[in-house]
PDB file of C-alpha atoms in Angstrom:
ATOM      1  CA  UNK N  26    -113.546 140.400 -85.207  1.00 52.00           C
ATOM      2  CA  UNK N  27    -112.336 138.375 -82.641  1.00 70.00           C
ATOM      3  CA  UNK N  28    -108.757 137.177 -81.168  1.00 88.00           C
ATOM      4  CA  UNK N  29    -107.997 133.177 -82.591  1.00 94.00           C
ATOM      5  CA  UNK N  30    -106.400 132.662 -79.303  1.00 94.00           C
ATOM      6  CA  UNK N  31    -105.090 128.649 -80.873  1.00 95.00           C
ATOM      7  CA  UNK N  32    -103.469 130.042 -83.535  1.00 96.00           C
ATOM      8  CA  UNK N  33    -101.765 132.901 -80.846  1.00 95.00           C
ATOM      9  CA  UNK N  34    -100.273 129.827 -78.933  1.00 94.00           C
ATOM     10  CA  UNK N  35     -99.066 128.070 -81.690  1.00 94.00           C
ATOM     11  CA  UNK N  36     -97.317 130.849 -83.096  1.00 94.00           C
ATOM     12  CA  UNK N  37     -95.834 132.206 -79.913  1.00 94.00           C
ATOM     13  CA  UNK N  38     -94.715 128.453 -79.612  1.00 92.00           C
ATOM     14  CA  UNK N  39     -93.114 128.243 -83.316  1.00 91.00           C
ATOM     15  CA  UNK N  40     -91.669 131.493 -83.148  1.00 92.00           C
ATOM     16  CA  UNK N  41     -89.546 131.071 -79.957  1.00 91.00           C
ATOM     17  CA  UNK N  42     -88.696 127.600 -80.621  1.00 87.00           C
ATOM     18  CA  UNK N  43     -87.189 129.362 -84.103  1.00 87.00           C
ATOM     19  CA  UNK N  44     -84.928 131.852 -81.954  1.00 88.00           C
ATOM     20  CA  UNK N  45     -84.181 129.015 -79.817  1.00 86.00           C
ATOM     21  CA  UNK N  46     -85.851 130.486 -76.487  1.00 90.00           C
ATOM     22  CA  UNK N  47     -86.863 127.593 -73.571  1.00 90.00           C
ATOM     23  CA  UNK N  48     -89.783 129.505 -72.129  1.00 93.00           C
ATOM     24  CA  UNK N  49     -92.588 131.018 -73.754  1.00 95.00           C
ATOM     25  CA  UNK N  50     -95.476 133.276 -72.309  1.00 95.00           C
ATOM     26  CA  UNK N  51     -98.978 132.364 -73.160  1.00 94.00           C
ATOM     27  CA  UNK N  52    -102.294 134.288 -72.195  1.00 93.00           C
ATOM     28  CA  UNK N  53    -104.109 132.145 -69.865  1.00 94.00           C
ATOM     29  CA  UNK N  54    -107.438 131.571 -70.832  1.00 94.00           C
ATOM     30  CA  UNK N  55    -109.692 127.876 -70.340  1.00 95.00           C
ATOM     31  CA  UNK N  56    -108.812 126.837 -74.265  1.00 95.00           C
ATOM     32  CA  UNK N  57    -105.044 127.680 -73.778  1.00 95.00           C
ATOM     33  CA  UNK N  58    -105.173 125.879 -70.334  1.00 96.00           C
ATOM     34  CA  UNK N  59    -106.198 122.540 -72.032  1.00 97.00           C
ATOM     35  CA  UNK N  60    -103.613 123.000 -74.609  1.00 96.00           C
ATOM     36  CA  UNK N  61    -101.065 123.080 -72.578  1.00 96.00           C
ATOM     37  CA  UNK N  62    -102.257 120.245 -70.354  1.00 96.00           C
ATOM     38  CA  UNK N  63    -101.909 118.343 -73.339  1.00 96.00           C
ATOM     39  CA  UNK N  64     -98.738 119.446 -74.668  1.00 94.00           C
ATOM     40  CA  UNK N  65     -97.570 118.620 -71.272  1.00 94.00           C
ATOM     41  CA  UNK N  66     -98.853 114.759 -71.259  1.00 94.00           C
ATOM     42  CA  UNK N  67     -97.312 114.439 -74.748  1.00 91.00           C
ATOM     43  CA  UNK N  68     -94.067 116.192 -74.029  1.00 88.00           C
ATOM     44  CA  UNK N  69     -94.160 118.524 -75.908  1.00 89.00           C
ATOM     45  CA  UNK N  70     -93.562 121.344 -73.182  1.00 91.00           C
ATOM     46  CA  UNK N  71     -91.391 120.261 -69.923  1.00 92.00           C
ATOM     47  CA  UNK N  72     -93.754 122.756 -67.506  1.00 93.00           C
ATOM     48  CA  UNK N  73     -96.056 125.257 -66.912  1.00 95.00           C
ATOM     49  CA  UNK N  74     -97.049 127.997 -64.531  1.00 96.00           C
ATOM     50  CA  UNK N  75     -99.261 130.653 -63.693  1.00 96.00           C
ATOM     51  CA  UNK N  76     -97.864 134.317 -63.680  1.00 94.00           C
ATOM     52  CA  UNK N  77     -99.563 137.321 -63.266  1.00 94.00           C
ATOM     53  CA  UNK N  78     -98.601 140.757 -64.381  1.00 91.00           C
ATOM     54  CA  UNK N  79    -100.697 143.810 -64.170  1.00 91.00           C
ATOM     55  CA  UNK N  80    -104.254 142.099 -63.556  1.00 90.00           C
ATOM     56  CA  UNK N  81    -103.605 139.861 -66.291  1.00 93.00           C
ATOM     57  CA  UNK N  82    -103.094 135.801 -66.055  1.00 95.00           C
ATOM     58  CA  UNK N  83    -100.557 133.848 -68.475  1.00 95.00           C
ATOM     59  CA  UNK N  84     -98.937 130.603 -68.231  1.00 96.00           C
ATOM     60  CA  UNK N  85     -95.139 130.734 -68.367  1.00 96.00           C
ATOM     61  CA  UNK N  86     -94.258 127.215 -70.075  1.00 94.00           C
ATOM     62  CA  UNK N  87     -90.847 125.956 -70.785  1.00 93.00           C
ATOM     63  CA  UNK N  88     -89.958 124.083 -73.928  1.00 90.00           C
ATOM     64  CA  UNK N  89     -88.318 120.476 -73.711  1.00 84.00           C
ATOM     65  CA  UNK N  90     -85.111 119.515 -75.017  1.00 71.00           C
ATOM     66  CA  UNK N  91     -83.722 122.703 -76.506  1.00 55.00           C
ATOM     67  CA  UNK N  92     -79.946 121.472 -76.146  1.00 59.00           C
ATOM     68  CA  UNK N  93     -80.300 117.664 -77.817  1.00 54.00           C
ATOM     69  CA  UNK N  94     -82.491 118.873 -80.872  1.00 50.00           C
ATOM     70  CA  UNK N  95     -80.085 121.040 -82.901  1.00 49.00           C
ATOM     71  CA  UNK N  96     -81.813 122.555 -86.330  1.00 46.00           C
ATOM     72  CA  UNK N  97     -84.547 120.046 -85.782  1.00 53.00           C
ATOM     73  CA  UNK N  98     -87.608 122.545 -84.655  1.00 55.00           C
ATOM     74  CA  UNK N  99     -90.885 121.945 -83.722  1.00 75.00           C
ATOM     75  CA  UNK N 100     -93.783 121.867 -86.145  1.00 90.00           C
ATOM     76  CA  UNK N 101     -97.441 123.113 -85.232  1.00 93.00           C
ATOM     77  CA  UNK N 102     -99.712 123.951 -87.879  1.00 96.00           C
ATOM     78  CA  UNK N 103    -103.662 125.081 -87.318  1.00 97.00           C
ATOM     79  CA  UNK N 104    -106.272 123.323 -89.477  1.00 97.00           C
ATOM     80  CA  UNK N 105    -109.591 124.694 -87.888  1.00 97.00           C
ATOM     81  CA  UNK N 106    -109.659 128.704 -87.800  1.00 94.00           C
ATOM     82  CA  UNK N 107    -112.751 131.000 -87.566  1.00 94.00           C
ATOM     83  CA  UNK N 108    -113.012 131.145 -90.866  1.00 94.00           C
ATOM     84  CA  UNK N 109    -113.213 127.521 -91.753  1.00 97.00           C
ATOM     85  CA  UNK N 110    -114.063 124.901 -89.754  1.00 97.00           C
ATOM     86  CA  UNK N 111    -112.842 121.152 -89.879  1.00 98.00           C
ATOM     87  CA  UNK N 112    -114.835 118.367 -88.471  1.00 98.00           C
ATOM     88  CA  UNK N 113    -113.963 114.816 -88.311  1.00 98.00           C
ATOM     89  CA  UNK N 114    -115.309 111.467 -87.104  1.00 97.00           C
ATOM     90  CA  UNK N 115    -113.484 109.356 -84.957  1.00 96.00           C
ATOM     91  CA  UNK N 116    -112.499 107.236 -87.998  1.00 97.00           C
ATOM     92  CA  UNK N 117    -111.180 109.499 -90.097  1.00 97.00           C
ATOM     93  CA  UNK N 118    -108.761 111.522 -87.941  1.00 97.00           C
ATOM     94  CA  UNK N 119    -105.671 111.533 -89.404  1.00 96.00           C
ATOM     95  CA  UNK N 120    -102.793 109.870 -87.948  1.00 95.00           C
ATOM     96  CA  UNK N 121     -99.716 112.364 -88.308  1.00 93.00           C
ATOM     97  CA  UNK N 122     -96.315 110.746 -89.068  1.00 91.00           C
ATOM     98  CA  UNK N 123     -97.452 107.846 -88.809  1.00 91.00           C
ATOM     99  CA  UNK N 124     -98.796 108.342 -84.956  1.00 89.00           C
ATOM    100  CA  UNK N 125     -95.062 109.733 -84.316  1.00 90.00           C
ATOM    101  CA  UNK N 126     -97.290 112.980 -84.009  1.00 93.00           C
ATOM    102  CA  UNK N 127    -100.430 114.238 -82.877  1.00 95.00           C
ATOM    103  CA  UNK N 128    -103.468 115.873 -83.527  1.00 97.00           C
ATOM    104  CA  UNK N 129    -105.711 117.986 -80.997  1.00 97.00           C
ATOM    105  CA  UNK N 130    -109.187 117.880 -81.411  1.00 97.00           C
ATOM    106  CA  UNK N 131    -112.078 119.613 -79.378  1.00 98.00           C
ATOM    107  CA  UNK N 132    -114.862 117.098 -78.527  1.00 98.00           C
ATOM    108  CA  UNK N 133    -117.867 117.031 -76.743  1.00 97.00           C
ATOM    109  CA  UNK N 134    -115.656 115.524 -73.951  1.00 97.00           C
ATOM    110  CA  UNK N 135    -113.577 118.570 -73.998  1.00 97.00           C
ATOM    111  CA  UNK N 136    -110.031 118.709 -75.555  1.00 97.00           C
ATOM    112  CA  UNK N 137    -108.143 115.510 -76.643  1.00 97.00           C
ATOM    113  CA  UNK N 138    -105.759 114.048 -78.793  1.00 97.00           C
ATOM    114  CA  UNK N 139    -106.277 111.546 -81.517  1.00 97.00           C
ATOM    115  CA  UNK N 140    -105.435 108.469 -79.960  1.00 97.00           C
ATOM    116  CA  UNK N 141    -107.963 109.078 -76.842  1.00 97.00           C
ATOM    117  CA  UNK N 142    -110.453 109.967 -79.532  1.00 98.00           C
ATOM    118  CA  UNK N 143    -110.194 107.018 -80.990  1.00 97.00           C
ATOM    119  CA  UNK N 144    -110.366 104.998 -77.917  1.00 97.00           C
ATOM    120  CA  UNK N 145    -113.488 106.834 -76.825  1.00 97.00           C
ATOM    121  CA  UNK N 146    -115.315 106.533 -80.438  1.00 98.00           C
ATOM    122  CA  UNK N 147    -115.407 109.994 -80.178  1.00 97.00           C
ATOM    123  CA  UNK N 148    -114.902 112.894 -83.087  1.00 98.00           C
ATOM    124  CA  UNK N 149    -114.541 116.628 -83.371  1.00 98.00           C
ATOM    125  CA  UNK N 150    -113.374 119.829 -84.664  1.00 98.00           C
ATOM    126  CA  UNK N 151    -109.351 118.896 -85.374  1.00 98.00           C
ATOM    127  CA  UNK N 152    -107.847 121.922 -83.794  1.00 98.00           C
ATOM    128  CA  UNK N 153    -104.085 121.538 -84.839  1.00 97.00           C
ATOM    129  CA  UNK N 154    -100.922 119.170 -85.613  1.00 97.00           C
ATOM    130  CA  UNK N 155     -98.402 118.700 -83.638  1.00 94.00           C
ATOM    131  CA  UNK N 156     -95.033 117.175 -84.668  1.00 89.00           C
TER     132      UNK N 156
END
């Protein structure tokens, strides 16, 4: 049984968002590295770097505006896991909050988020909400 690496960030995300920590340490793999390009583009995370630590790679990222959002954490939730897999068309991707959110798919294209899957006419496994 393997690692679900997604569900790793998220959580590790979540969790030190919830104790109110701004940087978070991540095991750096191609899948995380994509995530966290997007969470950076969306600004969701302020930055990210590489740090290594006994022959093992992570990415150090640093969460955005800790100080202005008081009791108002972040919400991630994973909707394809190992177990069960959810596919959607580029129609039917659901638009979270309203588009105040997002949701990250994985495409043929690689990793994206619903509103450049929807511009490309392109669908995919929905990965996880962001909001």
């Amino acid at each position: 049984m393997g690692r679900d690496i997604i569900a790793d960030i998220i959580t590790s995300i979540r969790n030190a968002d919830m104790d109110q920590k701004r940087r978070v340490q991540i095991a750096s793999t191609n899948i995380t590295k994509n995530i966290v390009k997007i969470l950076l583009r969306e600004g969701f995370i302020e930055n990210a770097r590489k740090h290594q630590e006994s022959k093992k790679n992570f990415l150090v990222s640093t969460l955005r505006n800790r100080n202005a959002r008081k009791r108002n954490p972040r919400n991630l939730k994973r909707i394809s896991r190992p177990g069960l897999r959810i596919y959607s068309n580029y129609q039917r991707i659901p638009k979270i909050l309203g588009g105040m959110g997002i949701v990250v798919l994985s495409t043929s294209r690689g990793m994206m988020t619903d509103r450049e899957a929807r511009l490309e006419k392109i669908g995919g496994e929905i990965l996880c909400y962001i909001w």
